[in-house]
Amino acid sequence: MSQIVFEGRPVPFHPGQSIGAALTAAGIRSWRTTRSGGRPRGLYCGIGVCFDCLITVNGRPSLRACMVEAREGDVVEGGGRDA
Amino acid sequence: MVIVGGGVVGAACAYYAARAGLTVTVVERGAVAGGTTGAGEGNLLVSDKEPGPELDLAVLSSARWAELAAEDGLGAAVEYEPKGGLVVAETEEGAAGLAGLAARQRASGVEAVEVPAAELTGYEPHLAPDLAGGMFYPQDAQVQPMLAAAHLLRASGAEVRTGVTVTGMSRSGARVTGVRTDRGDLAAGAVVNAAGTWGGEVAALAGVNVPILPRRGFILVTEPLPPLIRHKVYAAEYVANVASDDEGLESSAVVEGTPAGTILIGATRERVGFDRTLSTAALRRLARQAIRLFPVLADVAAIRAYCGFRPYCPDHLPVIGPDPRAEGLLHACGHEGAGIGLAAATGHLIAQSLTGARPDFDLHPFRPDRFPEQP
C-alpha cells in the first residue's frame, strides 16, 4: 500500500484518497491547533469550504487536507502559515 | 420604543436609548447583523472623509467608540483595535493631494501625521518600496462588526426579536404609535427606523420618502497568517472612490489584518441593485491592488469573498433624527459604507432626540425631509 509521511511517521493511503481522509483513517483526527485557545482541529466540513483542516504538504503551507490528493512519499506536517 | 433593524446602528440606538432609561424592543427581519453590518470590515474611519457634517459625525463617533471600548469587557468582546490608519500615495501628486486633504481635515479635529516615503516601512514593514508617501491617522480604528452589533444589543438589555418582519405602522391620526409585524402589533412611544439599506421600505410603511439605494461591495479574505499588517492601510484613491458618483465598478484596496489571522481586502463599489452574483472581475482587481501595496500577498491564498450592500442617499449623507412628516418616527439609516464607524454617534444622538435632551450635534444636514417628494 502507498504511504505518505506525517510528522515523521508513515501513514498508508488508497490511490485517490485525500490526505485528510488518509490521516483520519489512520486514527489521526487533528493536525493543527486554533490560534487563540490552542484547541485541536482536523477535518470539519471535509469538502473544502471551512478551511479548518489546514496542513503543510512538501513544504507548501495552508493547504486544505480534504482537498489535496495523497501522493506516494508526500511529507506532511500539521498546520498552516500561522501555526 | 421599538427599533426596526438589528444591525450595528440599531444596536447602538438600543444601547444608548436603554442607558437613557427607555424600554427598548428591537425587531429584526433576519438575524442580528445579517444585513450590511455582517458584510463589512468594521471600519471606524475619520481619514477617508472630506470636511463636512459626515466628518464631524465621524470624529464624534470615534470618541464614542473609544468610550464604549473602555467599558467593562466591551472593547475586547468587539475586537476593538485603535490601530490607526495609514493612507499611502503611489505618486508625488497623490502625496500632495493627501497633504492637502489632511490640512483641511485637521481643522475638523482630525489628527494626521505626514509620513515621508522613507519612513513608510517603519509603519508597515511589508509595504511596496516604491510608494511616494503617506499620512497616518491615529484615530482610525477597527471592530469586528457582527460582534459589535451583538454585544451592544446584549449590553443594552433590550428585548431582541429576530425573524420578525415589520409590515406596517400603527397610527393615531398622523402620529406613529407602534409597528405591525407578521407576529403581531407592538405599541411604542417612538419607532426608530434603523433598517439600513432597506430603510427606504420601512419609511414607505409610514408614508414618507427616504430615498436609500444599495451600493454593492466585495471583500476578499485571505488564509490566516501570522501578524503581517499592523494598521488599516489604503490607497489615496480610496477617498475619491468613496465620494464618487460613478455607477460602474470602482475599487481601491483597503488592507487590514484581523485578530482571527485573516487579512481583509476591500472594497469595491458598484451600483447594480441587490445583485449578489459573484464578480471575479471585481475580486481580481482587489487582489491586484492589494498586491500593489503589499507584494508579499502575491504568495498568499484568498480563501473566500463576501459582498454586501451599502445604504446610500443621493447626497451621500445619512438620515438621522425625528421625521417631521410622521410624529413618533425617527430615522437612523443611510450611512453608506461608514455605518459601523458612525453607529456610536448615531445611537447617542437618537437617544438624545428621544429623551428631549439638547443634542450636542446639529442634525440639520441629516434631516429626513431634505429630499424632494416623489411625484
GROMACS .gro file of C-alpha atoms in nm:
model
  458
    1MET     CA    1   0.000   0.000   0.000
    2SER     CA    2   0.117   0.353  -0.076
    3GLN     CA    3   0.238   0.576   0.204
    4ILE     CA    4   0.271   0.939   0.300
    5VAL     CA    5   0.485   1.060   0.589
    6PHE     CA    6   0.303   1.255   0.858
    7GLU     CA    7   0.532   1.423   1.109
    8GLY     CA    8   0.789   1.150   1.062
    9ARG     CA    9   0.556   0.850   1.072
   10PRO     CA   10   0.430   0.651   0.772
   11VAL     CA   11   0.058   0.667   0.700
   12PRO     CA   12  -0.095   0.439   0.433
   13PHE     CA   13  -0.342   0.564   0.172
   14HIS     CA   14  -0.554   0.426  -0.111
   15PRO     CA   15  -0.499   0.587  -0.452
   16GLY     CA   16  -0.739   0.878  -0.494
   17GLN     CA   17  -0.776   0.938  -0.122
   18SER     CA   18  -0.724   1.287   0.018
   19ILE     CA   19  -0.453   1.345   0.275
   20GLY     CA   20  -0.724   1.437   0.526
   21ALA     CA   21  -0.904   1.108   0.462
   22ALA     CA   22  -0.582   0.907   0.491
   23LEU     CA   23  -0.493   1.070   0.823
   24THR     CA   24  -0.842   1.025   0.962
   25ALA     CA   25  -0.849   0.659   0.852
   26ALA     CA   26  -0.520   0.611   1.039
   27GLY     CA   27  -0.680   0.745   1.356
   28ILE     CA   28  -0.514   1.088   1.330
   29ARG     CA   29  -0.805   1.323   1.383
   30SER     CA   30  -0.635   1.656   1.441
   31TRP     CA   31  -0.324   1.814   1.291
   32ARG     CA   32  -0.333   2.176   1.393
   33THR     CA   33  -0.450   2.389   1.685
   34THR     CA   34  -0.655   2.706   1.692
   35ARG     CA   35  -0.483   3.045   1.712
   36SER     CA   36  -0.650   3.151   2.033
   37GLY     CA   37  -0.707   2.870   2.279
   38GLY     CA   38  -0.490   2.601   2.118
   39ARG     CA   39  -0.785   2.368   2.052
   40PRO     CA   40  -0.735   2.070   1.819
   41ARG     CA   41  -0.856   2.084   1.458
   42GLY     CA   42  -0.881   1.834   1.175
   43LEU     CA   43  -1.150   1.756   0.917
   44TYR     CA   44  -1.468   1.952   0.977
   45CYS     CA   45  -1.665   2.007   0.657
   46GLY     CA   46  -1.446   1.773   0.455
   47ILE     CA   47  -1.546   1.942   0.127
   48GLY     CA   48  -1.312   2.240   0.100
   49VAL     CA   49  -1.531   2.511   0.245
   50CYS     CA   50  -1.433   2.567   0.607
   51PHE     CA   51  -1.050   2.587   0.596
   52ASP     CA   52  -1.034   2.415   0.935
   53CYS     CA   53  -0.809   2.128   0.819
   54LEU     CA   54  -0.507   2.331   0.707
   55ILE     CA   55  -0.190   2.133   0.657
   56THR     CA   56   0.159   2.169   0.510
   57VAL     CA   57   0.247   1.933   0.224
   58ASN     CA   58   0.602   1.907   0.092
   59GLY     CA   59   0.674   2.250   0.237
   60ARG     CA   60   0.363   2.419   0.096
   61PRO     CA   61   0.169   2.566   0.390
   62SER     CA   62  -0.201   2.627   0.448
   63LEU     CA   63  -0.341   2.363   0.212
   64ARG     CA   64  -0.677   2.205   0.283
   65ALA     CA   65  -0.611   1.843   0.381
   66CYS     CA   66  -0.955   1.745   0.250
   67MET     CA   67  -0.876   1.879  -0.100
   68VAL     CA   68  -0.521   1.753  -0.157
   69GLU     CA   69  -0.489   1.408  -0.310
   70ALA     CA   70  -0.228   1.195  -0.134
   71ARG     CA   71   0.080   1.107  -0.345
   72GLU     CA   72   0.346   0.848  -0.270
   73GLY     CA   73   0.606   0.987  -0.031
   74ASP     CA   74   0.433   1.320   0.043
   75VAL     CA   75   0.586   1.480   0.351
   76VAL     CA   76   0.305   1.620   0.563
   77GLU     CA   77   0.317   1.849   0.866
   78GLY     CA   78   0.022   1.986   1.060
   79GLY     CA   79  -0.099   2.345   1.037
   80GLY     CA   80  -0.052   2.637   0.804
   81ARG     CA   81   0.147   2.955   0.786
   82ASP     CA   82   0.030   3.087   1.118
   83ALA     CA   83   0.094   2.764   1.310
   84MET     CA   84  -3.977   5.226   2.198
   85VAL     CA   85  -3.925   4.996   1.900
   86ILE     CA   86  -3.613   4.988   1.683
   87VAL     CA   87  -3.652   4.835   1.338
   88GLY     CA   88  -3.323   4.671   1.242
   89GLY     CA   89  -3.070   4.458   1.432
   90GLY     CA   90  -2.756   4.583   1.261
   91VAL     CA   91  -2.489   4.785   1.431
   92VAL     CA   92  -2.683   5.113   1.402
   93GLY     CA   93  -2.997   4.962   1.557
   94ALA     CA   94  -2.781   4.803   1.826
   95ALA     CA   95  -2.612   5.135   1.909
   96CYS     CA   96  -2.952   5.309   1.921
   97ALA     CA   97  -3.075   5.036   2.157
   98TYR     CA   98  -2.768   5.070   2.376
   99TYR     CA   99  -2.784   5.448   2.420
  100ALA     CA  100  -3.164   5.458   2.447
  101ALA     CA  101  -3.164   5.190   2.717
  102ARG     CA  102  -2.889   5.374   2.902
  103ALA     CA  103  -3.107   5.687   2.889
  104GLY     CA  104  -3.376   5.490   3.072
  105LEU     CA  105  -3.601   5.387   2.783
  106THR     CA  106  -3.755   5.041   2.742
  107VAL     CA  107  -3.639   4.908   2.407
  108THR     CA  108  -3.757   4.631   2.175
  109VAL     CA  109  -3.552   4.559   1.863
  110VAL     CA  110  -3.733   4.395   1.570
  111GLU     CA  111  -3.515   4.234   1.305
  112ARG     CA  112  -3.643   4.059   0.992
  113GLY     CA  113  -3.344   3.824   0.966
  114ALA     CA  114  -3.063   3.767   1.214
  115VAL     CA  115  -2.862   4.016   1.420
  116ALA     CA  116  -2.601   4.173   1.188
  117GLY     CA  117  -2.748   3.973   0.900
  118GLY     CA  118  -2.759   4.263   0.654
  119THR     CA  119  -2.492   4.519   0.571
  120THR     CA  120  -2.333   4.504   0.918
  121GLY     CA  121  -2.227   4.145   0.864
  122ALA     CA  122  -2.082   4.225   0.522
  123GLY     CA  123  -1.843   4.499   0.630
  124GLU     CA  124  -1.487   4.523   0.750
  125GLY     CA  125  -1.557   4.708   1.074
  126ASN     CA  126  -1.407   5.039   0.973
  127LEU     CA  127  -1.409   5.324   1.222
  128LEU     CA  128  -1.252   5.582   0.992
  129VAL     CA  129  -1.206   5.957   1.010
  130SER     CA  130  -0.933   5.955   0.745
  131ASP     CA  131  -1.149   5.892   0.440
  132LYS     CA  132  -1.387   6.186   0.472
  133GLU     CA  133  -1.370   6.540   0.338
  134PRO     CA  134  -1.455   6.812   0.591
  135GLY     CA  135  -1.830   6.850   0.640
  136PRO     CA  136  -2.110   6.715   0.855
  137GLU     CA  137  -2.019   6.349   0.796
  138LEU     CA  138  -1.660   6.403   0.909
  139ASP     CA  139  -1.783   6.594   1.217
  140LEU     CA  140  -2.012   6.300   1.295
  141ALA     CA  141  -1.722   6.055   1.242
  142VAL     CA  142  -1.499   6.248   1.484
  143LEU     CA  143  -1.777   6.246   1.746
  144SER     CA  144  -1.836   5.876   1.682
  145SER     CA  145  -1.469   5.791   1.708
  146ALA     CA  146  -1.468   5.935   2.062
  147ARG     CA  147  -1.791   5.750   2.148
  148TRP     CA  148  -1.645   5.418   2.026
  149ALA     CA  149  -1.335   5.474   2.242
  150GLU     CA  150  -1.566   5.529   2.543
  151LEU     CA  151  -1.765   5.213   2.460
  152ALA     CA  152  -1.444   5.013   2.422
  153ALA     CA  153  -1.330   5.130   2.767
  154GLU     CA  154  -1.645   4.987   2.929
  155ASP     CA  155  -1.612   4.663   3.120
  156GLY     CA  156  -1.511   4.390   2.877
  157LEU     CA  157  -1.679   4.551   2.577
  158GLY     CA  158  -1.363   4.657   2.390
  159ALA     CA  159  -1.218   4.306   2.393
  160ALA     CA  160  -1.554   4.148   2.314
  161VAL     CA  161  -1.598   4.351   1.995
  162GLU     CA  162  -1.227   4.322   1.899
  163TYR     CA  163  -1.181   4.699   1.918
  164GLU     CA  164  -0.838   4.786   1.783
  165PRO     CA  165  -0.730   5.151   1.791
  166LYS     CA  166  -0.462   5.065   1.539
  167GLY     CA  167  -0.463   5.381   1.328
  168GLY     CA  168  -0.493   5.414   0.953
  169LEU     CA  169  -0.213   5.462   0.704
  170VAL     CA  170  -0.310   5.613   0.369
  171VAL     CA  171  -0.045   5.574   0.102
  172ALA     CA  172   0.010   5.750  -0.229
  173GLU     CA  173   0.173   5.600  -0.534
  174THR     CA  174   0.272   5.930  -0.690
  175GLU     CA  175   0.409   6.267  -0.576
  176GLU     CA  176   0.084   6.417  -0.699
  177GLY     CA  177  -0.111   6.175  -0.484
  178ALA     CA  178   0.104   6.256  -0.181
  179ALA     CA  179   0.044   6.629  -0.233
  180GLY     CA  180  -0.329   6.557  -0.254
  181LEU     CA  181  -0.311   6.368   0.076
  182ALA     CA  182  -0.130   6.658   0.241
  183GLY     CA  183  -0.399   6.900   0.122
  184LEU     CA  184  -0.680   6.675   0.246
  185ALA     CA  185  -0.510   6.630   0.585
  186ALA     CA  186  -0.471   7.007   0.623
  187ARG     CA  187  -0.846   7.052   0.568
  188GLN     CA  188  -0.933   6.762   0.799
  189ARG     CA  189  -0.717   6.892   1.087
  190ALA     CA  190  -0.950   7.192   1.114
  191SER     CA  191  -1.228   6.940   1.193
  192GLY     CA  192  -1.038   6.781   1.481
  193VAL     CA  193  -0.867   6.504   1.286
  194GLU     CA  194  -0.512   6.407   1.380
  195ALA     CA  195  -0.294   6.340   1.077
  196VAL     CA  196   0.080   6.277   1.071
  197GLU     CA  197   0.264   6.310   0.742
  198VAL     CA  198   0.482   6.006   0.667
  199PRO     CA  199   0.765   6.059   0.418
  200ALA     CA  200   0.830   5.775   0.173
  201ALA     CA  201   1.145   5.669   0.356
  202GLU     CA  202   0.952   5.621   0.682
  203LEU     CA  203   0.662   5.416   0.543
  204THR     CA  204   0.823   5.080   0.615
  205GLY     CA  205   0.870   5.190   0.977
  206TYR     CA  206   0.489   5.182   0.996
  207GLU     CA  207   0.437   4.881   0.769
  208PRO     CA  208   0.746   4.667   0.704
  209HIS     CA  209   0.588   4.481   0.411
  210LEU     CA  210   0.473   4.785   0.209
  211ALA     CA  211   0.594   4.815  -0.150
  212PRO     CA  212   0.923   5.007  -0.155
  213ASP     CA  213   0.832   5.249  -0.435
  214LEU     CA  214   0.543   5.445  -0.281
  215ALA     CA  215   0.563   5.824  -0.276
  216GLY     CA  216   0.450   5.890   0.079
  217GLY     CA  217   0.162   5.863   0.319
  218MET     CA  218  -0.045   6.002   0.601
  219PHE     CA  219  -0.101   5.834   0.938
  220TYR     CA  220  -0.435   5.881   1.114
  221PRO     CA  221  -0.413   5.765   1.478
  222GLN     CA  222  -0.791   5.798   1.535
  223ASP     CA  223  -0.877   5.530   1.276
  224ALA     CA  224  -0.979   5.206   1.444
  225GLN     CA  225  -1.147   4.872   1.381
  226VAL     CA  226  -1.409   4.648   1.536
  227GLN     CA  227  -1.547   4.310   1.435
  228PRO     CA  228  -1.886   4.439   1.316
  229MET     CA  229  -2.101   4.134   1.394
  230LEU     CA  230  -1.959   4.110   1.745
  231ALA     CA  231  -2.010   4.486   1.785
  232ALA     CA  232  -2.381   4.463   1.700
  233ALA     CA  233  -2.436   4.152   1.913
  234HIS     CA  234  -2.253   4.282   2.221
  235LEU     CA  235  -2.414   4.628   2.207
  236LEU     CA  236  -2.754   4.459   2.192
  237ARG     CA  237  -2.667   4.232   2.483
  238ALA     CA  238  -2.528   4.521   2.689
  239SER     CA  239  -2.842   4.726   2.616
  240GLY     CA  240  -3.068   4.471   2.782
  241ALA     CA  241  -3.318   4.535   2.502
  242GLU     CA  242  -3.568   4.269   2.402
  243VAL     CA  243  -3.442   4.145   2.064
  244ARG     CA  244  -3.695   3.978   1.835
  245THR     CA  245  -3.531   3.825   1.530
  246GLY     CA  246  -3.715   3.666   1.241
  247VAL     CA  247  -3.992   3.924   1.279
  248THR     CA  248  -4.084   4.139   0.981
  249VAL     CA  249  -4.239   4.483   1.018
  250THR     CA  250  -4.534   4.503   0.781
  251GLY     CA  251  -4.682   4.840   0.869
  252MET     CA  252  -4.706   5.127   1.117
  253SER     CA  253  -4.980   5.174   1.375
  254ARG     CA  254  -5.117   5.528   1.363
  255SER     CA  255  -5.321   5.755   1.578
  256GLY     CA  256  -5.405   6.035   1.340
  257ALA     CA  257  -5.070   6.136   1.190
  258ARG     CA  258  -4.874   6.001   1.483
  259VAL     CA  259  -4.684   5.672   1.463
  260THR     CA  260  -4.776   5.468   1.771
  261GLY     CA  261  -4.603   5.139   1.701
  262VAL     CA  262  -4.536   4.878   1.437
  263ARG     CA  263  -4.740   4.600   1.285
  264THR     CA  264  -4.545   4.280   1.229
  265ASP     CA  265  -4.605   3.931   1.094
  266ARG     CA  266  -4.607   3.823   1.461
  267GLY     CA  267  -4.850   4.081   1.590
  268ASP     CA  268  -4.856   4.451   1.674
  269LEU     CA  269  -4.611   4.629   1.904
  270ALA     CA  270  -4.716   4.959   2.061
  271ALA     CA  271  -4.439   5.212   2.113
  272GLY     CA  272  -4.388   5.570   2.219
  273ALA     CA  273  -4.141   5.602   1.934
  274VAL     CA  274  -4.024   5.395   1.638
  275VAL     CA  275  -3.666   5.417   1.509
  276ASN     CA  276  -3.601   5.313   1.150
  277ALA     CA  277  -3.255   5.154   1.161
  278ALA     CA  278  -3.318   4.927   0.864
  279GLY     CA  279  -3.004   5.030   0.676
  280THR     CA  280  -3.022   4.958   0.304
  281TRP     CA  281  -3.388   4.867   0.350
  282GLY     CA  282  -3.466   5.189   0.542
  283GLY     CA  283  -3.650   5.334   0.245
  284GLU     CA  284  -3.900   5.047   0.257
  285VAL     CA  285  -3.962   5.100   0.629
  286ALA     CA  286  -4.006   5.474   0.574
  287ALA     CA  287  -4.260   5.398   0.300
  288LEU     CA  288  -4.467   5.199   0.552
  289ALA     CA  289  -4.511   5.530   0.734
  290GLY     CA  290  -4.591   5.706   0.406
  291VAL     CA  291  -4.271   5.910   0.394
  292ASN     CA  292  -4.000   5.921   0.130
  293VAL     CA  293  -3.642   5.842   0.239
  294PRO     CA  294  -3.451   5.752  -0.077
  295ILE     CA  295  -3.193   5.485   0.011
  296LEU     CA  296  -3.029   5.271  -0.254
  297PRO     CA  297  -2.780   4.982  -0.247
  298ARG     CA  298  -2.413   5.020  -0.342
  299ARG     CA  299  -2.255   4.678  -0.367
  300GLY     CA  300  -1.914   4.599  -0.224
  301PHE     CA  301  -1.698   4.286  -0.227
  302ILE     CA  302  -1.438   4.193   0.031
  303LEU     CA  303  -1.170   3.932  -0.025
  304VAL     CA  304  -1.043   3.725   0.271
  305THR     CA  305  -0.701   3.562   0.286
  306GLU     CA  306  -0.594   3.249   0.466
  307PRO     CA  307  -0.498   3.309   0.831
  308LEU     CA  308  -0.144   3.442   0.859
  309PRO     CA  309   0.093   3.546   1.134
  310PRO     CA  310   0.065   3.924   1.200
  311LEU     CA  311   0.177   4.093   0.879
  312ILE     CA  312  -0.015   4.420   0.855
  313ARG     CA  313  -0.032   4.648   1.156
  314HIS     CA  314  -0.273   4.925   1.056
  315LYS     CA  315  -0.562   4.989   0.825
  316VAL     CA  316  -0.374   5.058   0.505
  317TYR     CA  317  -0.535   5.201   0.199
  318ALA     CA  318  -0.453   5.379  -0.122
  319ALA     CA  319  -0.514   5.752  -0.154
  320GLU     CA  320  -0.755   5.688  -0.442
  321TYR     CA  321  -0.999   5.535  -0.189
  322VAL     CA  322  -1.120   5.877  -0.076
  323ALA     CA  323  -1.208   5.972  -0.433
  324ASN     CA  324  -1.390   5.639  -0.481
  325VAL     CA  325  -1.598   5.684  -0.165
  326ALA     CA  326  -1.719   6.025  -0.276
  327SER     CA  327  -1.766   5.930  -0.641
  328ASP     CA  328  -2.099   5.928  -0.821
  329ASP     CA  329  -1.985   5.677  -1.083
  330GLU     CA  330  -2.217   5.380  -1.134
  331GLY     CA  331  -1.960   5.139  -1.273
  332LEU     CA  332  -1.713   4.922  -1.088
  333GLU     CA  333  -1.473   5.117  -0.872
  334SER     CA  334  -1.222   4.971  -0.635
  335SER     CA  335  -0.928   5.075  -0.425
  336ALA     CA  336  -0.758   4.846  -0.182
  337VAL     CA  337  -0.815   4.874   0.191
  338VAL     CA  338  -0.599   4.612   0.359
  339GLU     CA  339  -0.605   4.512   0.723
  340GLY     CA  340  -0.529   4.222   0.950
  341THR     CA  341  -0.783   4.082   1.196
  342PRO     CA  342  -0.744   3.911   1.534
  343ALA     CA  343  -0.855   3.589   1.359
  344GLY     CA  344  -0.540   3.597   1.145
  345THR     CA  345  -0.714   3.657   0.814
  346ILE     CA  346  -0.642   3.969   0.612
  347LEU     CA  347  -0.942   4.157   0.474
  348ILE     CA  348  -0.906   4.321   0.135
  349GLY     CA  349  -1.182   4.568   0.049
  350ALA     CA  350  -1.350   4.727  -0.121
  351THR     CA  351  -1.536   4.760  -0.445
  352ARG     CA  352  -1.821   4.998  -0.517
  353GLU     CA  353  -2.088   4.925  -0.776
  354ARG     CA  354  -2.447   5.027  -0.831
  355VAL     CA  355  -2.611   4.711  -0.953
  356GLY     CA  356  -2.917   4.690  -0.730
  357PHE     CA  357  -2.938   4.390  -0.498
  358ASP     CA  358  -2.748   4.156  -0.731
  359ARG     CA  359  -2.537   3.909  -0.528
  360THR     CA  360  -2.369   3.743  -0.829
  361LEU     CA  361  -2.001   3.685  -0.756
  362SER     CA  362  -1.788   3.913  -0.971
  363THR     CA  363  -1.449   3.762  -1.045
  364ALA     CA  364  -1.352   4.084  -1.225
  365ALA     CA  365  -1.407   4.277  -0.902
  366LEU     CA  366  -1.215   4.024  -0.692
  367ARG     CA  367  -0.926   4.015  -0.939
  368ARG     CA  368  -0.897   4.391  -0.921
  369LEU     CA  369  -0.900   4.390  -0.542
  370ALA     CA  370  -0.628   4.125  -0.532
  371ARG     CA  371  -0.413   4.316  -0.781
  372GLN     CA  372  -0.447   4.641  -0.590
  373ALA     CA  373  -0.367   4.476  -0.257
  374ILE     CA  374  -0.054   4.314  -0.404
  375ARG     CA  375   0.047   4.654  -0.541
  376LEU     CA  376   0.054   4.783  -0.181
  377PHE     CA  377   0.184   4.462  -0.021
  378PRO     CA  378   0.384   4.249  -0.270
  379VAL     CA  379   0.410   3.975  -0.003
  380LEU     CA  380   0.040   3.900  -0.059
  381ALA     CA  381   0.113   3.763  -0.409
  382ASP     CA  382   0.204   3.432  -0.247
  383VAL     CA  383  -0.096   3.420  -0.011
  384ALA     CA  384  -0.419   3.231  -0.077
  385ALA     CA  385  -0.755   3.404  -0.078
  386ILE     CA  386  -0.998   3.165   0.086
  387ARG     CA  387  -1.329   3.340   0.044
  388ALA     CA  388  -1.510   3.656  -0.054
  389TYR     CA  389  -1.833   3.816   0.057
  390CYS     CA  390  -2.048   4.101  -0.058
  391GLY     CA  391  -2.297   4.341   0.087
  392PHE     CA  392  -2.499   4.648   0.004
  393ARG     CA  393  -2.411   4.988   0.146
  394PRO     CA  394  -2.716   5.207   0.205
  395TYR     CA  395  -2.662   5.536   0.023
  396CYS     CA  396  -2.864   5.852  -0.020
  397PRO     CA  397  -2.834   6.077  -0.326
  398ASP     CA  398  -2.624   6.327  -0.126
  399HIS     CA  399  -2.417   6.053   0.044
  400LEU     CA  400  -2.520   6.169   0.393
  401PRO     CA  401  -2.703   5.953   0.646
  402VAL     CA  402  -3.058   6.015   0.764
  403ILE     CA  403  -3.066   6.075   1.139
  404GLY     CA  404  -3.335   6.222   1.361
  405PRO     CA  405  -3.709   6.272   1.406
  406ASP     CA  406  -3.925   6.283   1.095
  407PRO     CA  407  -4.143   6.598   1.100
  408ARG     CA  408  -4.378   6.431   0.849
  409ALA     CA  409  -4.462   6.142   1.085
  410GLU     CA  410  -4.452   6.229   1.453
  411GLY     CA  411  -4.317   5.941   1.662
  412LEU     CA  412  -4.094   5.811   1.381
  413LEU     CA  413  -3.718   5.866   1.382
  414HIS     CA  414  -3.464   5.754   1.127
  415ALA     CA  415  -3.112   5.621   1.176
  416CYS     CA  416  -3.011   5.481   0.839
  417GLY     CA  417  -2.839   5.553   0.509
  418HIS     CA  418  -2.483   5.554   0.646
  419GLU     CA  419  -2.341   5.411   0.320
  420GLY     CA  420  -2.003   5.247   0.386
  421ALA     CA  421  -1.948   5.418   0.719
  422GLY     CA  422  -2.226   5.265   0.928
  423ILE     CA  423  -2.004   5.081   1.172
  424GLY     CA  424  -1.797   5.391   1.236
  425LEU     CA  425  -2.094   5.628   1.259
  426ALA     CA  426  -2.312   5.393   1.466
  427ALA     CA  427  -2.196   5.508   1.808
  428ALA     CA  428  -2.264   5.878   1.747
  429THR     CA  429  -2.590   5.794   1.570
  430GLY     CA  430  -2.714   5.593   1.868
  431HIS     CA  431  -2.608   5.867   2.106
  432LEU     CA  432  -2.788   6.139   1.906
  433ILE     CA  433  -3.104   5.930   1.860
  434ALA     CA  434  -3.116   5.873   2.237
  435GLN     CA  435  -3.084   6.248   2.292
  436SER     CA  436  -3.367   6.312   2.045
  437LEU     CA  437  -3.586   6.054   2.220
  438THR     CA  438  -3.535   6.193   2.567
  439GLY     CA  439  -3.574   6.555   2.464
  440ALA     CA  440  -3.217   6.634   2.563
  441ARG     CA  441  -3.048   6.909   2.369
  442PRO     CA  442  -2.848   6.723   2.102
  443ASP     CA  443  -2.479   6.809   2.111
  444PHE     CA  444  -2.465   6.795   1.733
  445ASP     CA  445  -2.661   6.980   1.463
  446LEU     CA  446  -2.875   6.716   1.291
  447HIS     CA  447  -2.999   6.957   1.022
  448PRO     CA  448  -2.772   6.816   0.744
  449PHE     CA  449  -2.912   6.467   0.816
  450ARG     CA  450  -3.282   6.562   0.837
  451PRO     CA  451  -3.512   6.304   0.676
  452ASP     CA  452  -3.726   6.553   0.483
  453ARG     CA  453  -3.439   6.705   0.285
  454PHE     CA  454  -3.517   6.509  -0.030
  455PRO     CA  455  -3.766   6.614  -0.296
  456GLU     CA  456  -4.101   6.438  -0.254
  457GLN     CA  457  -4.162   6.167  -0.510
  458PRO     CA  458  -4.405   6.265  -0.783
   0.00000   0.00000   0.00000
